[in-house]
XYZ file of C-alpha atoms in Angstrom:
654
model
C 62.055 -18.349 -12.280
C 65.515 -19.853 -11.440
C 67.445 -17.239 -13.428
C 65.450 -14.440 -11.907
C 65.957 -15.752 -8.405
C 69.695 -16.091 -9.003
C 70.038 -12.553 -10.258
C 68.318 -11.254 -7.157
C 70.486 -13.355 -4.864
C 73.702 -12.169 -6.548
C 72.906 -8.508 -5.837
C 74.379 -6.978 -2.705
C 71.895 -6.477 0.050
C 70.773 -2.879 0.299
C 71.820 -0.950 3.339
C 69.371 1.006 5.455
C 70.575 3.992 7.351
C 67.240 4.860 8.876
C 63.577 3.830 9.040
C 62.128 0.351 9.176
C 63.293 -2.439 6.906
C 60.619 -3.782 4.481
C 58.671 -6.799 5.535
C 59.105 -10.035 3.648
C 56.460 -11.143 1.129
C 55.221 -13.818 3.487
C 54.776 -11.163 6.168
C 52.670 -9.015 3.868
C 50.545 -12.039 3.033
C 49.919 -12.657 6.742
C 48.956 -9.033 7.306
C 46.630 -8.970 4.304
C 45.028 -12.256 5.338
C 44.505 -11.014 8.872
C 42.987 -7.784 7.557
C 40.584 -9.655 5.256
C 39.562 -11.853 8.166
C 38.860 -8.816 10.343
C 36.813 -7.198 7.556
C 34.838 -10.416 7.051
C 34.161 -10.665 10.797
C 33.106 -7.026 10.836
C 30.719 -7.529 7.907
C 29.301 -10.654 9.488
C 28.692 -8.878 12.797
C 27.078 -5.946 10.995
C 24.801 -8.312 9.083
C 23.854 -10.181 12.249
C 23.121 -6.931 14.072
C 21.084 -5.653 11.128
C 19.049 -8.843 10.958
C 18.588 -8.773 14.729
C 17.462 -5.145 14.579
C 14.890 -5.773 11.863
C 13.769 -8.973 13.556
C 13.159 -7.164 16.847
C 11.523 -4.287 15.012
C 9.252 -6.638 13.127
C 8.366 -8.509 16.308
C 7.551 -5.242 18.058
C 5.418 -3.993 15.212
C 3.706 -7.336 14.817
C 2.829 -7.354 18.488
C 1.834 -3.713 18.419
C -1.968 -4.159 18.411
C -1.888 -6.129 21.638
C 0.806 -4.068 23.328
C -1.756 -2.126 25.335
C -5.431 -2.351 26.094
C -7.762 -0.846 23.552
C -9.445 1.345 26.114
C -12.654 3.216 25.444
C -13.500 5.733 22.774
C -14.509 6.133 19.171
C -13.866 3.382 16.665
C -12.295 5.449 13.893
C -12.893 4.125 10.397
C -10.516 6.389 8.517
C -11.199 4.900 5.107
C -8.338 6.558 3.241
C -8.370 4.054 0.417
C -10.591 1.554 -1.327
C -12.540 -1.375 0.059
C -11.675 -4.603 -1.730
C -12.184 -8.314 -1.335
C -8.486 -9.093 -0.973
C -5.921 -6.314 -0.425
C -2.693 -6.418 -2.354
C 0.528 -6.814 -0.429
C 2.236 -3.432 -0.019
C 5.562 -3.243 -1.815
C 8.351 -4.179 0.565
C 9.679 -1.101 2.378
C 7.568 1.238 0.233
C 6.397 2.987 3.361
C 9.994 3.343 4.572
C 10.934 5.195 1.385
C 8.267 7.815 1.948
C 6.298 6.843 -1.155
C 2.508 7.149 -0.812
C 0.888 3.744 -0.369
C -2.699 3.443 -1.545
C -4.788 2.033 1.273
C -6.910 -1.060 0.775
C -9.356 -2.372 3.352
C -10.653 -5.934 3.359
C -14.443 -5.925 3.068
C -15.086 -8.739 5.498
C -12.865 -7.091 8.133
C -14.659 -3.745 7.861
C -18.048 -5.415 8.243
C -16.793 -7.547 11.128
C -15.387 -4.519 12.955
C -18.693 -2.669 12.637
C -20.726 -5.664 13.810
C -18.429 -6.225 16.781
C -18.568 -2.555 17.743
C -22.351 -2.696 17.912
C -22.266 -4.735 21.130
C -18.828 -3.662 22.414
C -19.242 -1.392 25.451
C -15.752 0.049 24.893
C -16.886 1.584 21.606
C -18.923 4.695 22.382
C -19.344 5.869 18.800
C -18.301 4.859 15.294
C -16.643 7.620 13.270
C -16.445 7.557 9.471
C -13.739 9.754 7.960
C -14.619 9.686 4.268
C -12.523 12.543 2.917
C -10.157 10.208 1.089
C -12.416 7.254 0.513
C -11.330 5.364 -2.599
C -14.638 3.647 -3.254
C -15.959 0.106 -3.515
C -18.310 -1.893 -5.706
C -22.026 -1.206 -5.120
C -22.600 -4.557 -3.426
C -19.785 -3.900 -0.940
C -21.126 -0.417 -0.176
C -24.538 -1.900 0.496
C -23.159 -4.534 2.863
C -21.213 -1.967 4.892
C -24.146 0.438 4.969
C -26.407 -2.328 6.299
C -23.904 -3.032 9.079
C -23.795 0.668 10.003
C -27.594 0.805 10.098
C -27.607 -2.117 12.533
C -25.308 -0.125 14.820
C -27.468 2.989 14.533
C -30.627 1.000 15.261
C -29.004 -0.396 18.410
C -28.821 3.138 19.783
C -25.090 3.626 19.319
C -24.220 6.822 17.403
C -22.509 6.742 14.014
C -20.957 10.005 12.805
C -19.673 10.738 9.309
C -17.524 13.595 7.999
C -16.154 14.679 4.637
C -15.226 17.881 2.907
C -17.129 16.587 -0.115
C -18.739 13.155 -0.409
C -18.406 11.018 -3.498
C -21.386 8.893 -4.519
C -19.866 5.861 -2.815
C -18.894 7.774 0.317
C -22.391 9.187 0.666
C -23.869 5.692 0.326
C -22.060 4.939 3.592
C -22.618 8.338 5.211
C -26.379 8.073 4.684
C -26.355 5.194 7.175
C -24.918 7.445 9.901
C -26.958 9.080 12.650
C -25.128 12.385 12.068
C -23.783 13.452 8.675
C -21.355 16.397 8.645
C -19.870 18.292 5.739
C -17.328 21.091 5.720
C -19.005 24.465 5.013
C -16.244 25.187 2.498
C -17.012 21.945 0.685
C -20.262 20.336 -0.346
C -21.523 17.342 -2.243
C -22.764 16.790 -5.794
C -23.610 13.375 -7.224
C -22.454 12.053 -10.580
C -24.054 8.638 -10.830
C -22.469 5.568 -12.453
C -20.973 5.827 -15.908
C -18.563 8.265 -17.450
C -16.028 8.524 -20.225
C -14.237 5.577 -21.803
C -11.099 6.174 -23.830
C -11.011 4.881 -27.429
C -7.715 4.410 -29.257
C -8.739 3.454 -32.788
C -7.753 6.837 -34.240
C -4.364 6.790 -32.533
C -3.751 3.176 -33.533
C -4.496 4.025 -37.161
C -2.134 6.998 -37.102
C 0.609 4.852 -35.626
C -0.034 2.116 -38.172
C -0.795 -0.555 -35.573
C -3.176 -3.330 -36.638
C -5.333 -4.623 -33.789
C -6.506 -8.105 -34.809
C -9.613 -8.943 -32.789
C -11.166 -12.391 -32.439
C -14.326 -12.454 -30.338
C -17.715 -14.007 -29.718
C -20.512 -12.071 -28.059
C -22.632 -9.263 -29.401
C -22.081 -7.234 -26.221
C -18.466 -8.237 -25.586
C -17.202 -4.675 -25.687
C -13.797 -5.018 -24.024
C -12.037 -4.800 -27.404
C -13.999 -1.787 -28.657
C -11.487 0.833 -27.442
C -8.972 -0.690 -29.876
C -11.350 -1.187 -32.814
C -13.723 1.793 -32.654
C -13.652 5.518 -32.062
C -16.881 5.432 -30.044
C -19.191 3.081 -28.199
C -21.200 0.640 -30.296
C -25.010 0.844 -30.096
C -25.193 -2.613 -28.498
C -22.604 -1.759 -25.846
C -24.338 1.559 -25.141
C -27.720 -0.109 -24.683
C -26.275 -2.707 -22.311
C -24.392 -0.075 -20.289
C -27.431 2.183 -20.030
C -29.503 -0.699 -18.660
C -26.834 -1.739 -16.160
C -25.973 1.760 -14.961
C -29.629 2.724 -14.735
C -30.344 -0.226 -12.457
C -27.327 0.487 -10.266
C -28.323 4.139 -9.924
C -31.847 3.105 -8.922
C -30.392 0.747 -6.306
C -28.182 3.564 -4.980
C -31.172 5.878 -4.641
C -33.215 3.180 -2.902
C -30.362 2.445 -0.498
C -29.939 6.123 0.400
C -33.689 6.607 0.792
C -33.959 3.569 3.041
C -31.098 4.741 5.256
C -31.975 8.446 5.207
C -35.585 9.083 4.189
C -35.307 12.874 4.549
C -32.485 13.142 1.991
C -33.817 14.804 -1.162
C -31.381 13.284 -3.626
C -33.631 13.440 -6.693
C -33.027 17.142 -7.281
C -29.285 16.793 -6.839
C -29.284 14.058 -9.447
C -31.628 15.631 -12.002
C -30.950 19.382 -11.704
C -28.158 20.078 -9.214
C -27.605 23.612 -10.567
C -31.042 24.729 -9.335
C -30.302 23.761 -5.743
C -26.848 25.353 -5.864
C -28.002 28.592 -7.516
C -30.759 28.918 -4.914
C -28.045 29.286 -2.260
C -25.888 31.565 -4.452
C -23.301 28.870 -5.019
C -23.100 27.589 -1.429
C -23.120 23.852 -2.144
C -22.809 22.854 1.520
C -25.823 24.969 2.466
C -27.766 23.454 -0.427
C -26.900 20.002 0.965
C -28.189 21.054 4.380
C -31.430 22.478 2.954
C -32.055 19.222 1.072
C -31.540 17.089 4.165
C -28.478 15.398 2.737
C -26.417 16.400 5.793
C -27.232 17.285 9.397
C -24.424 19.687 10.264
C -22.116 22.140 8.552
C -18.846 22.237 10.420
C -15.103 22.176 10.037
C -13.048 19.134 10.808
C -12.136 20.667 14.156
C -15.774 21.242 15.085
C -16.608 17.674 14.089
C -13.770 16.310 16.225
C -15.009 18.269 19.235
C -18.444 16.749 18.715
C -16.895 13.272 18.657
C -15.040 14.155 21.846
C -18.352 14.849 23.558
C -19.424 11.273 22.796
C -16.142 9.369 23.035
C -14.420 11.406 25.719
C -11.160 13.311 25.744
C -7.956 12.889 27.669
C -6.336 15.587 29.750
C -3.401 17.308 28.096
C -4.513 16.533 24.555
C -4.978 19.321 21.969
C -8.453 20.667 21.253
C -10.183 18.377 18.795
C -8.558 15.199 20.066
C -10.764 12.394 21.244
C -10.300 8.945 22.661
C -9.669 6.747 19.663
C -9.743 3.041 18.962
C -7.802 2.463 15.758
C -9.351 0.179 13.182
C -6.244 -1.964 12.624
C -5.734 -2.501 16.354
C -9.395 -3.330 16.816
C -9.281 -5.973 14.093
C -6.078 -7.469 15.524
C -7.604 -7.592 18.996
C -10.623 -9.486 17.658
C -9.265 -12.400 15.595
C -11.461 -14.637 13.513
C -13.102 -17.529 15.381
C -11.538 -20.962 15.017
C -13.989 -23.206 16.836
C -16.159 -25.848 15.229
C -15.908 -27.522 11.852
C -13.983 -25.831 9.051
C -15.686 -24.430 5.972
C -13.045 -23.599 3.399
C -13.249 -20.189 1.727
C -11.280 -19.858 -1.497
C -10.873 -16.255 -2.617
C -10.738 -15.407 -6.329
C -10.128 -11.656 -6.262
C -8.772 -9.333 -8.914
C -7.851 -9.893 -12.535
C -7.544 -13.566 -13.455
C -4.078 -14.186 -14.875
C -1.948 -17.163 -15.809
C 0.837 -18.347 -13.537
C 1.517 -17.076 -10.030
C 0.899 -13.766 -8.293
C 0.376 -12.258 -4.872
C -2.876 -11.306 -3.113
C -5.246 -9.043 -5.012
C -4.583 -10.827 -8.310
C -6.356 -14.077 -9.155
C -3.435 -16.071 -10.529
C -4.536 -19.487 -11.762
C -1.584 -21.493 -10.444
C -1.515 -19.683 -7.083
C -5.216 -20.179 -6.372
C -5.230 -23.781 -7.592
C -2.274 -24.551 -5.322
C -4.065 -22.974 -2.345
C -7.154 -25.054 -3.099
C -5.262 -28.323 -3.363
C -3.186 -27.572 -0.266
C -6.329 -26.814 1.705
C -7.887 -30.121 0.677
C -4.739 -31.969 1.710
C -4.002 -30.242 5.024
C -7.336 -28.922 6.322
C -10.210 -31.048 7.495
C -12.726 -29.154 5.364
C -16.400 -30.062 5.516
C -17.560 -27.791 2.678
C -16.209 -25.121 0.369
C -17.240 -21.553 -0.436
C -15.675 -19.888 -3.474
C -15.681 -16.127 -2.984
C -15.457 -14.450 -6.405
C -14.733 -10.753 -6.884
C -13.192 -10.456 -10.328
C -13.765 -8.811 -13.733
C -12.339 -11.944 -15.370
C -9.211 -12.321 -17.430
C -7.434 -15.349 -18.827
C -9.767 -18.152 -19.916
C -6.974 -20.680 -19.332
C -6.429 -19.528 -15.755
C -10.193 -19.457 -15.139
C -10.402 -23.099 -16.194
C -7.391 -23.925 -14.011
C -9.208 -22.547 -10.980
C -12.483 -24.260 -11.898
C -10.794 -27.651 -12.160
C -9.146 -27.170 -8.769
C -12.548 -26.392 -7.221
C -13.976 -29.533 -8.811
C -11.414 -31.533 -6.801
C -13.392 -30.548 -3.709
C -16.540 -31.912 -5.318
C -14.773 -35.175 -6.118
C -14.124 -35.539 -2.388
C -17.820 -35.088 -1.621
C -17.636 -31.502 -0.365
C -20.589 -29.203 -1.097
C -19.444 -26.149 -3.073
C -21.227 -22.803 -2.785
C -20.207 -19.708 -4.743
C -20.416 -16.304 -3.097
C -20.205 -13.395 -5.543
C -18.853 -10.149 -4.172
C -19.115 -6.831 -5.945
C -18.087 -8.302 -9.273
C -18.097 -11.775 -10.801
C -18.082 -11.291 -14.548
C -16.611 -13.100 -17.540
C -13.850 -15.317 -16.157
C -15.331 -14.706 -12.715
C -18.564 -16.345 -13.867
C -16.596 -19.104 -15.603
C -15.138 -20.033 -12.197
C -18.587 -19.772 -10.599
C -19.962 -22.599 -12.744
C -18.248 -25.056 -10.394
C -20.686 -24.274 -7.571
C -23.745 -26.198 -6.429
C -25.400 -22.855 -5.662
C -24.564 -19.210 -6.326
C -25.158 -16.344 -3.888
C -24.954 -12.708 -4.976
C -26.150 -9.262 -3.940
C -28.665 -7.197 -5.935
C -25.795 -4.828 -6.746
C -23.393 -7.561 -7.813
C -22.131 -7.133 -11.379
C -22.084 -10.471 -13.159
C -22.610 -12.231 -16.467
C -20.492 -11.038 -19.422
C -20.485 -14.586 -20.791
C -18.240 -14.218 -23.808
C -14.564 -14.371 -24.754
C -12.148 -12.607 -27.056
C -8.553 -12.507 -28.233
C -6.522 -9.428 -29.173
C -3.310 -9.499 -31.183
C -1.506 -6.313 -32.344
C 0.845 -6.305 -35.353
C 3.098 -3.455 -36.451
C 3.812 -3.950 -40.163
C 2.265 -0.617 -41.162
C 3.960 1.243 -38.331
C 7.349 -0.143 -39.386
C 6.695 0.708 -43.016
C 6.242 4.351 -42.048
C 9.852 4.474 -40.918
C 11.148 2.449 -43.838
C 11.289 -0.988 -42.233
C 9.799 -3.915 -44.134
C 9.870 -7.678 -43.686
C 10.197 -10.671 -45.986
C 11.239 -14.304 -45.792
C 10.600 -17.902 -46.791
C 7.533 -19.727 -45.463
C 7.329 -23.472 -45.732
C 3.773 -23.794 -44.357
C 0.802 -21.425 -43.987
C 1.721 -20.972 -40.320
C 5.474 -20.442 -40.661
C 6.490 -17.470 -38.547
C 2.921 -16.830 -37.415
C 1.786 -14.798 -35.620
C 4.181 -12.300 -37.197
C 4.013 -9.021 -35.291
C 6.292 -7.333 -37.843
C 4.704 -8.685 -41.020
C 1.070 -9.184 -40.066
C -1.115 -12.241 -39.719
C -2.321 -14.494 -42.550
C -5.937 -15.410 -43.369
C -5.140 -18.966 -42.319
C -4.058 -17.877 -38.836
C -7.012 -15.513 -38.529
C -9.417 -18.318 -39.355
C -7.789 -20.669 -36.849
C -7.766 -18.098 -34.034
C -11.393 -17.118 -34.630
C -12.368 -20.797 -34.646
C -10.527 -21.248 -31.356
C -12.402 -18.323 -29.813
C -15.714 -19.746 -31.000
C -14.804 -23.129 -29.549
C -13.931 -21.478 -26.236
C -17.277 -19.702 -26.226
C -19.059 -23.019 -26.809
C -17.179 -24.445 -23.835
C -18.192 -21.442 -21.730
C -21.817 -21.820 -22.810
C -21.715 -25.546 -22.131
C -20.332 -25.112 -18.610
C -22.982 -22.524 -17.764
C -25.749 -24.657 -19.284
C -24.717 -27.699 -17.236
C -24.276 -25.744 -14.009
C -27.497 -23.745 -14.328
C -29.581 -26.547 -15.867
C -30.351 -24.578 -19.014
C -30.136 -25.332 -22.690
C -27.089 -23.949 -24.531
C -29.487 -21.892 -26.661
C -30.916 -20.234 -23.559
C -27.467 -19.442 -22.178
C -26.399 -18.039 -25.537
C -29.436 -15.750 -25.542
C -28.607 -14.249 -22.137
C -24.867 -14.443 -22.741
C -23.312 -12.716 -25.741
C -20.985 -10.869 -23.380
C -23.764 -8.845 -21.733
C -23.268 -7.673 -18.157
C -26.120 -7.911 -15.643
C -26.835 -6.624 -12.154
C -27.386 -9.248 -9.468
C -31.145 -8.764 -9.347
C -31.589 -9.306 -13.068
C -29.105 -12.181 -12.992
C -31.275 -13.924 -10.417
C -34.359 -13.470 -12.573
C -32.460 -14.949 -15.512
C -31.343 -17.964 -13.482
C -27.651 -17.066 -13.380
C -27.838 -16.632 -9.596
C -29.756 -18.686 -7.020
C -30.031 -16.522 -3.909
C -29.277 -13.089 -2.507
C -26.862 -13.071 0.409
C -23.487 -12.127 1.798
C -20.411 -14.274 2.269
C -21.680 -15.277 5.720
C -24.973 -16.391 4.179
C -23.061 -18.553 1.701
C -20.970 -20.084 4.513
C -24.141 -20.901 6.448
C -25.683 -22.501 3.353
C -22.547 -24.567 2.754
C -22.685 -25.758 6.358
C -26.309 -26.835 6.003
C -25.481 -28.675 2.780
C -22.799 -30.528 4.761
C -25.438 -31.273 7.450
C -23.737 -29.048 9.994
C -25.053 -26.390 12.354
C -24.084 -22.997 10.848
C -23.564 -21.647 14.366
C -20.897 -24.277 15.025
C -18.581 -23.781 12.057
C -15.790 -21.379 11.213
C -14.369 -20.078 7.971
C -10.951 -21.428 6.998
C -9.594 -18.951 4.443
C -7.422 -20.665 1.855
C -5.080 -17.755 1.245
C -1.345 -17.348 1.336
C -0.140 -15.552 4.453
C 1.762 -12.323 3.731
C 5.538 -12.515 4.073
C 7.484 -10.783 6.835
C 8.597 -7.978 4.513
C 4.998 -7.230 3.553
C 3.938 -7.253 7.202
C 6.781 -4.916 8.088
C 5.871 -2.493 5.298
C 2.216 -2.629 6.319
C 3.103 -1.893 9.932
C 5.115 1.149 8.929
C 2.263 2.335 6.725
C -0.118 2.361 9.695
C -0.557 5.547 11.631
C 0.841 6.166 15.048
C -1.567 5.144 17.774
C -0.847 8.377 19.561
C -2.531 10.359 16.799
C -5.939 10.720 18.447
C -7.765 12.562 15.722
C -8.445 12.684 12.017
C -5.993 13.534 9.273
C -6.944 16.443 7.007
C -7.469 15.902 3.298
C -7.412 18.060 0.193
C -10.297 20.050 -1.232
C -12.401 19.356 -4.300
C -9.665 20.585 -6.617
C -7.233 18.071 -5.138
C -9.759 15.318 -5.882
C -10.099 16.572 -9.469
C -6.314 16.444 -9.860
C -6.326 12.874 -8.566
C -9.033 11.997 -11.099
C -6.874 13.353 -13.942
C -3.969 11.251 -12.726
C -6.281 8.248 -12.698
C -7.299 8.916 -16.304
C -3.682 9.021 -17.470
C -2.862 5.847 -15.534
C -5.833 4.069 -17.099
C -4.677 5.056 -20.585
C -1.232 3.624 -19.881
C -2.834 0.442 -18.601
C -4.952 0.133 -21.753
C -1.845 0.425 -23.918
C -0.099 -2.233 -21.833
C -3.098 -4.559 -22.187
C -3.029 -4.096 -25.958
C 0.611 -5.161 -26.176
C 0.226 -8.201 -23.930
C -3.294 -9.245 -24.908
C -2.380 -12.326 -26.932
C -4.135 -14.908 -24.770
C -7.825 -15.798 -24.885
C -9.619 -13.480 -22.477
C -12.950 -13.543 -20.686
C -13.039 -10.043 -19.284
C -15.546 -7.228 -18.630
C -15.120 -3.630 -19.838
C -18.223 -2.050 -18.271
C -17.078 -3.074 -14.791
C -14.021 -0.822 -14.810
C -15.644 2.450 -13.691
C -17.906 0.929 -11.025
C -15.439 -0.408 -8.512
C -12.966 0.781 -5.906
C -11.181 3.013 -8.406
C -11.118 3.625 -12.119
C -7.599 2.336 -12.375
C -5.682 -0.589 -10.963
C -2.609 -0.333 -8.781
C -0.643 -1.856 -11.652
C -1.738 0.999 -13.917
C -0.772 3.504 -11.234
C 2.680 1.931 -10.991
C 3.055 2.295 -14.756
C 2.331 6.013 -14.410
C 4.783 6.367 -11.529
C 7.473 4.649 -13.585
C 6.806 6.878 -16.591
C 6.888 10.037 -14.487
C 10.123 8.913 -12.850
C 11.690 8.319 -16.257
C 10.579 11.779 -17.380
C 11.845 13.359 -14.184
C 8.378 14.604 -13.181
């Protein structure tokens, strides 16, 4: 450094005949430092302004339901999605990106809105837009239909419209005082059941070995990976279940709409359609299934006659009270003693997860936090789940037992579905409420472990190594399992089944032999389950809350439900607000025709197949899960399966 400095100092200073002399190094450093400071200040201000903007936007959207009076008009139940026990949180900013967001409506909120509207003078009529209804479990459909009938019996009109009703949509529409269908549409009924995909042939061609460990003659969840068709036992159980559910559907429709001749449309629909030369809508009218044939515009004008119209609005507009604003304007009551309600909704999984998935750690934490921070007098466990991880099910059950240790009565309320792991959790209750259409039972467990030694051999890959014990390197997904491991895993499954049987026997005051006889993985409807002693009473969530209050020696009229659920984050609330429709849209959004629904069904089938493959690859844990329940609920595929399809299509550029 010294020599270099000297050589520079010995040189003559350069002369400048024009222009500006160069700044010194220290000067450049000052300029660069000042510039960096200005950039940092600019970035900080931009960040602050951005946060302020989104904060104000969120505050405005969050306050949106109460920004103006509800006014008078039609309570519009635009059910463009499925009805579930606990909606999933919408993906943050998914609505902002323009991606379609599948709607999910909370069952208890829909029922509450309908019951409130019955005596609310501002609500002149309830309107059901069922064109894009995503379905619900039979028990949920029955509960909503009963609420609609109460409104109709009070003298307040209920109007329903669809281009073509699904079975579930018509279960609701039958409760309306006026049922409309588009003359270019029409309704045919399919009944419960349908096609299940089986992958045994594909698995064999790929060389994948699906190692199955199970207990339960009717535990059919693993059959798609081990068979090419349905086993006789699984078929017999499904036929009994689906037959009962279909009979309940027919009884519900007949009770709500005695003049509807549904028998012909179920047994020989072609005769009714051919009699009108292919005019399905006219055939519906002739059979008393609908009251009016009319376009969406004609239906909206009819609603306008009942709800009123505003000057300056387009033809077909009517005074509208939006469902989301109506719910927000009528919050849940908070007076009286608190009855805790713990929701177990969705697939039961290990670890943590958001709403709509019954994660063992998340639900247990909510239970324990509620016991510590809420002055609970009793507990209701609301179960709406096909089951899942046995470990997570036990985690939830143990957390519920903490309430019992503190002297709290525990009542279980089964929603549309409480099978397998869902019933495992239910064994913690002092009493179990269900609906006749509740799907429950499936007492049995299984384990599924795929290995790929044959698949690798097809491409010339083999495996070898040194094993010091019979379990070294096991389970080996590249080399296969050993008889020792197979024996241990099967013994573990059998032990888990004995635990399941024992818990049910203790809770239901039965012998293990009796539970085993009605268990074996078989799925039951709620009515049969009550006859078998798996359920105590028929009733809704509100009935279970009232029973829990009485068990705590409280007046059911002087208690309120304290829901032990995690509140959605601000990002989820923001995305949900953006997903809601503009309040200025006083009308009904059009939907696609029957062919659009068929296309959606094909997409659902592909998504379900992708989900089945994903479950095969991650199915290593002990599972208590129901297969027959999959086609009976809100949709034939889960949102997770749909996201898998979206990801695949994005990767393929479709």
